[in-house]
Coordinates of C-alpha atoms (C1' of nucleotides) in Angstrom, one line a residue:
Chain Y
M12 CA -38.2 15.0 21.2
R13 CA -37.0 16.6 18.3
K14 CA -33.9 16.1 15.6
P15 CA -30.9 18.0 16.9
A16 CA -30.5 21.0 14.4
T17 CA -26.7 20.3 14.2
P18 CA -26.3 17.9 11.1
S19 CA -25.2 14.4 12.0
N20 CA -23.8 11.4 10.4
H21 CA -27.3 10.1 10.2
N22 CA -28.2 12.7 7.4
P23 CA -26.0 12.6 4.9
T24 CA -27.2 15.2 2.8
A25 CA -26.3 17.9 5.4
L26 CA -23.0 16.2 6.3
L27 CA -22.2 17.0 2.6
R28 CA -23.3 20.5 2.5
T29 CA -21.5 21.2 5.9
H30 CA -18.2 19.9 4.0
G31 CA -18.9 22.2 1.2
L32 CA -19.6 19.2 -0.9
R33 CA -22.1 19.4 -3.6
V34 CA -24.6 16.9 -2.8
T35 CA -25.0 14.3 -6.1
P36 CA -26.4 10.5 -6.0
Q37 CA -23.3 9.0 -6.4
R38 CA -21.5 10.8 -3.0
L39 CA -24.8 10.5 -1.3
A40 CA -24.6 6.8 -2.0
V41 CA -20.8 6.3 -0.8
A42 CA -21.7 8.8 2.0
E43 CA -24.9 6.5 3.1
L44 CA -22.7 3.3 3.0
V45 CA -19.8 4.3 5.1
F46 CA -21.1 6.7 7.5
S47 CA -24.1 4.3 8.4
K48 CA -21.9 2.6 11.4
P49 CA -17.9 2.6 12.0
M50 CA -16.5 0.2 9.0
H51 CA -13.2 0.0 7.1
V52 CA -13.5 0.0 3.4
T53 CA -11.4 0.0 0.2
A54 CA -12.0 1.6 -3.0
R55 CA -13.1 -1.6 -4.3
I56 CA -15.3 -2.5 -1.8
V57 CA -17.3 0.6 -1.6
H58 CA -17.4 0.4 -5.5
E59 CA -18.9 -3.2 -5.5
Q60 CA -21.4 -2.0 -2.6
I61 CA -22.7 1.2 -4.6
R62 CA -22.9 -0.4 -7.9
Q63 CA -25.7 -2.5 -7.0
N64 CA -28.0 0.7 -7.1
H65 CA -25.6 3.2 -9.3
P66 CA -24.4 0.5 -11.9
A67 CA -22.4 2.9 -13.9
I68 CA -20.4 4.2 -11.0
S69 CA -16.7 4.5 -11.7
M70 CA -13.8 3.5 -9.6
N71 CA -13.0 7.2 -10.6
T72 CA -15.5 8.6 -9.0
V73 CA -14.9 6.3 -5.8
Y74 CA -11.5 6.8 -5.2
L75 CA -12.2 11.0 -5.6
T76 CA -15.0 10.9 -3.2
L77 CA -13.3 9.1 -0.6
G78 CA -10.4 10.9 -0.9
Q79 CA -12.7 13.9 -0.4
F80 CA -14.2 12.8 2.4
E81 CA -11.0 11.6 3.7
A82 CA -9.6 15.6 3.4
C83 CA -12.9 16.8 5.1
G84 CA -11.8 14.6 8.0
L85 CA -14.7 12.8 7.5
L86 CA -12.4 9.7 6.9
K87 CA -9.2 8.5 7.9
R88 CA -6.5 6.4 5.8
F89 CA -4.1 3.3 6.8
E90 CA -2.6 1.1 4.8
V91 CA -2.3 -3.0 5.3
H92 CA -1.1 -5.7 3.2
G93 CA -0.8 -3.3 0.6
N94 CA -4.4 -2.3 0.4
I95 CA -5.3 1.2 1.0
V96 CA -7.9 1.2 4.0
F97 CA -10.7 4.2 4.7
D98 CA -11.8 4.1 8.4
S99 CA -15.1 6.1 9.3
N100 CA -13.8 6.3 13.0
T101 CA -12.1 9.3 12.7
S102 CA -11.2 9.2 16.7
P103 CA -7.5 8.2 17.4
H104 CA -7.4 4.3 17.7
D105 CA -5.1 1.6 16.9
H106 CA -5.9 -1.5 14.7
A107 CA -5.4 -5.2 14.4
C108 CA -5.9 -7.0 10.9
C109 CA -6.1 -11.1 10.7
N110 CA -3.3 -12.0 8.5
R111 CA -5.8 -14.7 7.0
C112 CA -9.1 -13.5 6.6
G113 CA -8.2 -9.8 6.5
T114 CA -10.8 -8.7 9.3
I115 CA -9.7 -5.5 10.7
I116 CA -10.9 -4.4 14.1
D117 CA -10.6 -1.2 16.3
L118 CA -8.7 -1.1 19.3
D119 CA -10.5 1.5 21.7
S120 CA -8.5 1.2 24.8
S121 CA -5.1 1.1 23.3
P122 CA -2.1 2.2 25.2
S123 CA -1.5 4.8 22.4
A124 CA -5.3 6.5 22.6
S125 CA -5.2 6.3 26.7
S126 CA -4.1 9.3 28.8
K127 CA -6.7 11.3 27.4
H128 CA -5.7 11.0 24.0
T129 CA -2.6 12.1 24.3
V130 CA 0.3 10.1 22.8
Q131 CA 3.9 10.8 23.9
L132 CA 6.1 12.4 20.9
P133 CA 9.4 10.6 20.8
T134 CA 12.2 13.0 21.7
Q135 CA 13.9 12.3 18.3
L136 CA 10.6 13.6 16.8
K137 CA 10.6 17.3 18.7
P138 CA 12.1 18.9 15.4
W139 CA 9.5 17.3 13.1
Q140 CA 6.4 18.6 12.5
I141 CA 4.2 15.2 13.2
E142 CA 0.6 15.4 11.5
G143 CA -0.2 12.0 12.7
E144 CA 0.7 8.7 13.9
R145 CA -0.7 5.0 12.7
R146 CA -0.3 1.4 14.5
I147 CA -1.4 -1.5 13.5
W148 CA -1.5 -5.2 15.1
M149 CA -0.8 -8.1 13.2
G150 CA -1.6 -11.8 13.5
L151 CA -4.7 -14.1 13.6
C152 CA -8.1 -13.3 14.9
P153 CA -9.5 -15.8 17.2
D154 CA -11.3 -17.5 14.3
C155 CA -8.6 -18.5 12.1
S156 CA -6.5 -18.6 15.0
S157 CA -8.4 -21.9 16.2
E158 CA -8.8 -23.0 12.5
S159 CA -5.1 -23.4 12.3
V160 CA -4.9 -25.6 15.3
L161 CA -7.0 -28.1 13.7
Chain D
M5 CA 42.6 -10.2 17.7
R6 CA 40.4 -13.0 15.5
K7 CA 37.3 -12.8 13.7
P8 CA 34.8 -14.4 15.7
A9 CA 33.5 -17.9 14.7
T10 CA 29.8 -17.0 14.3
P11 CA 28.4 -15.5 11.3
S12 CA 28.0 -12.2 11.8
N13 CA 26.0 -9.7 8.9
H14 CA 29.6 -8.6 7.8
N15 CA 30.1 -12.1 6.3
P16 CA 27.3 -12.3 3.7
T17 CA 28.6 -15.6 2.3
A18 CA 27.7 -17.3 5.9
L19 CA 24.9 -15.4 6.5
L20 CA 23.2 -16.7 3.7
R21 CA 24.5 -20.4 4.4
T22 CA 23.6 -20.0 8.1
H23 CA 20.0 -19.5 6.7
G24 CA 19.7 -22.5 4.4
L25 CA 20.0 -20.2 0.9
R26 CA 22.1 -21.0 -2.0
V27 CA 25.0 -18.3 -2.6
T28 CA 24.3 -16.9 -5.8
P29 CA 25.9 -13.6 -6.9
Q30 CA 23.1 -12.3 -7.0
R31 CA 21.7 -12.7 -3.0
L32 CA 25.3 -12.0 -2.7
A33 CA 25.0 -8.5 -4.1
V34 CA 21.6 -7.7 -2.3
A35 CA 22.7 -8.9 0.8
E36 CA 25.8 -7.0 1.1
L37 CA 23.8 -3.9 0.1
V38 CA 20.9 -4.2 2.7
F39 CA 23.0 -5.6 5.6
S40 CA 25.5 -3.5 5.3
K41 CA 24.2 -1.0 7.7
P42 CA 20.7 -0.3 8.8
M43 CA 18.8 0.7 6.1
H44 CA 15.2 1.1 4.6
V45 CA 14.9 0.3 1.0
T46 CA 12.2 -0.7 -1.6
A47 CA 12.5 -3.5 -3.9
R48 CA 13.0 -0.7 -6.8
I49 CA 15.5 0.7 -4.9
V50 CA 17.5 -2.1 -4.4
H51 CA 16.9 -3.3 -8.4
E52 CA 18.4 0.2 -9.4
Q53 CA 21.5 -0.5 -6.6
I54 CA 22.5 -4.0 -7.6
R55 CA 22.1 -3.4 -11.3
Q56 CA 25.1 -1.3 -11.4
N57 CA 27.3 -4.2 -10.8
H58 CA 24.6 -7.0 -12.2
P59 CA 23.5 -4.9 -15.4
A60 CA 20.9 -8.4 -16.1
I61 CA 19.4 -8.5 -12.4
S62 CA 15.7 -8.5 -12.6
M63 CA 12.9 -7.4 -10.5
N64 CA 11.5 -10.9 -10.3
T65 CA 14.9 -12.1 -8.6
V66 CA 14.6 -9.0 -6.0
Y67 CA 11.6 -9.3 -5.0
L68 CA 12.2 -13.1 -4.3
T69 CA 15.6 -12.4 -2.3
L70 CA 14.2 -9.9 -0.4
G71 CA 10.7 -12.1 0.6
Q72 CA 13.2 -15.0 1.5
F73 CA 15.5 -12.7 3.7
E74 CA 11.8 -11.8 5.0
A75 CA 10.8 -15.3 5.6
C76 CA 14.5 -16.0 7.5
G77 CA 13.7 -13.0 9.6
L78 CA 16.7 -11.1 8.2
L79 CA 14.5 -8.1 6.9
K80 CA 11.4 -6.6 8.1
R81 CA 8.4 -5.4 5.8
F82 CA 6.0 -2.5 6.4
E83 CA 4.2 -0.1 4.1
V84 CA 4.3 3.4 3.8
H85 CA 2.7 5.4 1.5
G86 CA 1.8 2.5 -0.7
N87 CA 5.1 1.0 -0.7
I88 CA 6.7 -1.7 0.8
V89 CA 9.7 -0.9 2.5
F90 CA 12.4 -3.8 4.1
D91 CA 14.2 -2.8 7.0
S92 CA 17.7 -4.4 8.0
N93 CA 16.8 -3.2 11.5
T94 CA 14.9 -6.3 12.7
S95 CA 14.6 -5.2 16.6
P96 CA 11.5 -3.8 17.5
H97 CA 11.4 -0.2 17.0
D98 CA 8.9 2.4 15.4
H99 CA 9.4 4.7 12.7
A100 CA 8.6 8.1 11.2
C101 CA 8.2 9.0 7.6
C102 CA 8.7 12.5 6.1
N103 CA 5.2 13.0 3.8
R104 CA 7.4 15.5 1.6
C105 CA 11.1 13.8 0.7
G106 CA 10.0 10.2 1.9
T107 CA 12.8 10.0 4.6
I108 CA 12.2 7.4 6.7
I109 CA 14.1 7.3 10.4
D110 CA 14.3 4.8 13.1
L111 CA 12.9 5.7 16.6
D112 CA 15.1 4.1 19.0
S113 CA 13.8 5.0 22.3
S114 CA 10.2 5.1 21.2
P115 CA 7.2 4.6 23.9
S116 CA 6.5 1.1 22.3
A117 CA 9.8 0.1 22.2
S118 CA 10.6 0.4 25.9
S119 CA 10.0 -0.9 29.3
K120 CA 12.5 -4.1 28.0
H121 CA 10.8 -4.3 24.9
T122 CA 7.9 -5.5 26.3
V123 CA 4.8 -4.1 24.5
Q124 CA 1.9 -4.1 26.4
L125 CA -0.9 -6.1 24.3
P126 CA -4.0 -4.6 24.1
T127 CA -7.3 -6.3 26.3
Q128 CA -8.9 -6.8 23.1
L129 CA -6.1 -8.8 21.5
K130 CA -5.9 -11.5 24.5
P131 CA -7.8 -14.3 21.9
W132 CA -5.5 -13.3 19.0
Q133 CA -2.6 -14.6 18.2
I134 CA -0.7 -11.6 17.5
E135 CA 2.9 -11.7 15.0
G136 CA 3.6 -8.2 15.5
E137 CA 3.1 -4.7 15.4
R138 CA 3.9 -1.7 13.6
R139 CA 3.7 2.0 14.2
I140 CA 4.5 4.9 11.9
W141 CA 4.8 8.5 12.7
M142 CA 4.2 10.9 9.6
G143 CA 4.6 14.4 9.2
L144 CA 7.6 16.6 7.8
C145 CA 11.2 16.1 8.6
P146 CA 13.2 18.9 9.9
D147 CA 14.4 20.1 6.7
C148 CA 11.3 19.6 4.9
S149 CA 9.6 21.5 8.2
S150 CA 11.8 24.6 7.6
E151 CA 11.6 24.6 3.7
S152 CA 7.7 24.5 4.0
V153 CA 8.0 28.0 6.3
L154 CA 10.2 29.8 3.9
Chain L
dC26 C1' -38.7 28.8 -13.7
dC27 C1' -34.9 29.0 -16.6
dA28 C1' -29.9 29.5 -17.8
dC29 C1' -25.1 29.3 -16.7
dT30 C1' -21.1 28.1 -14.7
dA31 C1' -17.6 25.7 -11.5
dG32 C1' -17.4 21.3 -10.7
dA33 C1' -18.6 16.1 -10.4
dT34 C1' -18.6 12.1 -13.3
dA35 C1' -17.5 8.2 -16.8
dG36 C1' -14.6 5.9 -19.4
dG37 C1' -10.7 5.0 -21.2
dA38 C1' -5.9 5.7 -21.2
dT39 C1' -1.8 5.7 -18.2
dA40 C1' 1.7 4.2 -14.7
dA41 C1' 3.4 2.1 -11.4
dA42 C1' 4.0 -2.1 -8.5
dT43 C1' 3.8 -6.9 -7.5
dT44 C1' 2.7 -11.7 -8.6
dC45 C1' 2.8 -15.7 -12.3
dC46 C1' 4.9 -18.2 -15.6
dT47 C1' 8.3 -21.0 -18.1
dA48 C1' 12.7 -21.9 -20.2
dT49 C1' 17.2 -21.8 -19.2
dA50 C1' 21.3 -21.6 -15.8
dA51 C1' 24.0 -22.5 -12.1
dA52 C1' 24.6 -24.0 -7.0
dG53 C1' 26.0 -27.7 -4.4
dG54 C1' 25.8 -32.3 -3.2
dA55 C1' 26.8 -37.1 -4.8
Chain Z
dT30 C1' 32.2 -34.3 -13.1
dC31 C1' 27.6 -35.1 -13.0
dC32 C1' 22.7 -34.7 -11.5
dT33 C1' 19.0 -33.1 -8.9
dT34 C1' 17.3 -29.0 -6.6
dT35 C1' 17.1 -24.5 -7.1
dA36 C1' 17.6 -19.9 -8.8
dT37 C1' 17.1 -16.8 -12.2
dA38 C1' 15.8 -13.5 -16.5
dG39 C1' 12.2 -11.9 -18.8
dG40 C1' 7.9 -11.6 -20.6
dA41 C1' 2.8 -11.6 -19.7
dA42 C1' -0.3 -11.1 -16.6
dT43 C1' -2.7 -8.7 -12.4
dT44 C1' -3.5 -5.2 -9.6
dT45 C1' -4.2 -0.6 -8.0
dA46 C1' -4.2 4.0 -8.6
dT47 C1' -3.9 8.2 -11.1
dC48 C1' -4.3 10.9 -15.4
dC49 C1' -7.1 13.2 -19.3
dT50 C1' -11.2 15.0 -21.4
dA51 C1' -15.6 15.2 -22.8
dT52 C1' -20.1 15.3 -21.2
dC53 C1' -23.6 16.1 -17.8
dT54 C1' -25.0 18.3 -13.5
dA55 C1' -26.0 20.7 -8.8
dG56 C1' -26.2 24.9 -7.4
dT57 C1' -26.7 30.0 -8.1
dG58 C1' -28.8 34.0 -9.9
dG59 C1' -31.3 35.9 -12.8

DNA sequence: CCACTAGATAGGATAAATTCCTATAAAGGA
DNA sequence: TCCTTTATAGGAATTTATCCTATCTAGTGG
């Protein structure tokens, strides 16, 4: 059992190099955080987390780094409740967000992701040059839903 | 041919009264603007428009008014490119937004709005209390698409 | 192993959007 | 017309994100 030669998400250094990004301590820290598992983070959350080990890291660096990861296709950006959220799951999928606690979950078997990931383009958009599509469900998660009954 | 007795969008005063809102010049002006036809507006756009006839109207009033209209179900809110957009078409439909010029169009015959407006709820969301769903397509509109080729 | 250069970082300034606060003004009912 | 409740304007405060710039450093070539 050897490690595969292809760079994987488990090797942040290789991941950065593969995408032509210089390997800096700050970028490594962000990469280790966001690529450790599928997650949804805002710039603020990343900053708070990274600061525990890199007290001097600036919000500017966090914004730039997340933006670069997005440009490389390593992250996808969407908006919910006025916040920009970065998703380390870059495969096509929809989201649901709890209006009360803010929890965001991935919808893996969403209708729009079914049929071999081929989302049908609405007729009206034929003359458009579509780059992407975002769908988000909003409401109360099971926990908050039961609490609101009490 | 008499006017129907039911309050309609063509009678802003009645519309406000029906929804328990006091009729003020500011609210009337906003209502006349946003309910004159289906449109997508931000608070800033509404403020700029209304100020032509109500030079003293404040952003605060615009935000409050739009928020109240939304709470009454007269407007629907969604987000695109970091902006909050209010839509006077409150029936279920998707949107497309041009990444270059910012144009937003309604998708009337979208897949998610088809089949009698009954959008299929993903299995994962059965234990949720879903209040709504938003879908937006992003890319270049026909005009900007052709310009980018030149 | 060192020096050089393009690119990265920190920190502050700036900008834009939204909410909060409060005194004043006005709508609508008595 | 008076009175109570609610709306409004204006400014302060907050939040989020971008811009700017001097300093620093990763990676490269010597």
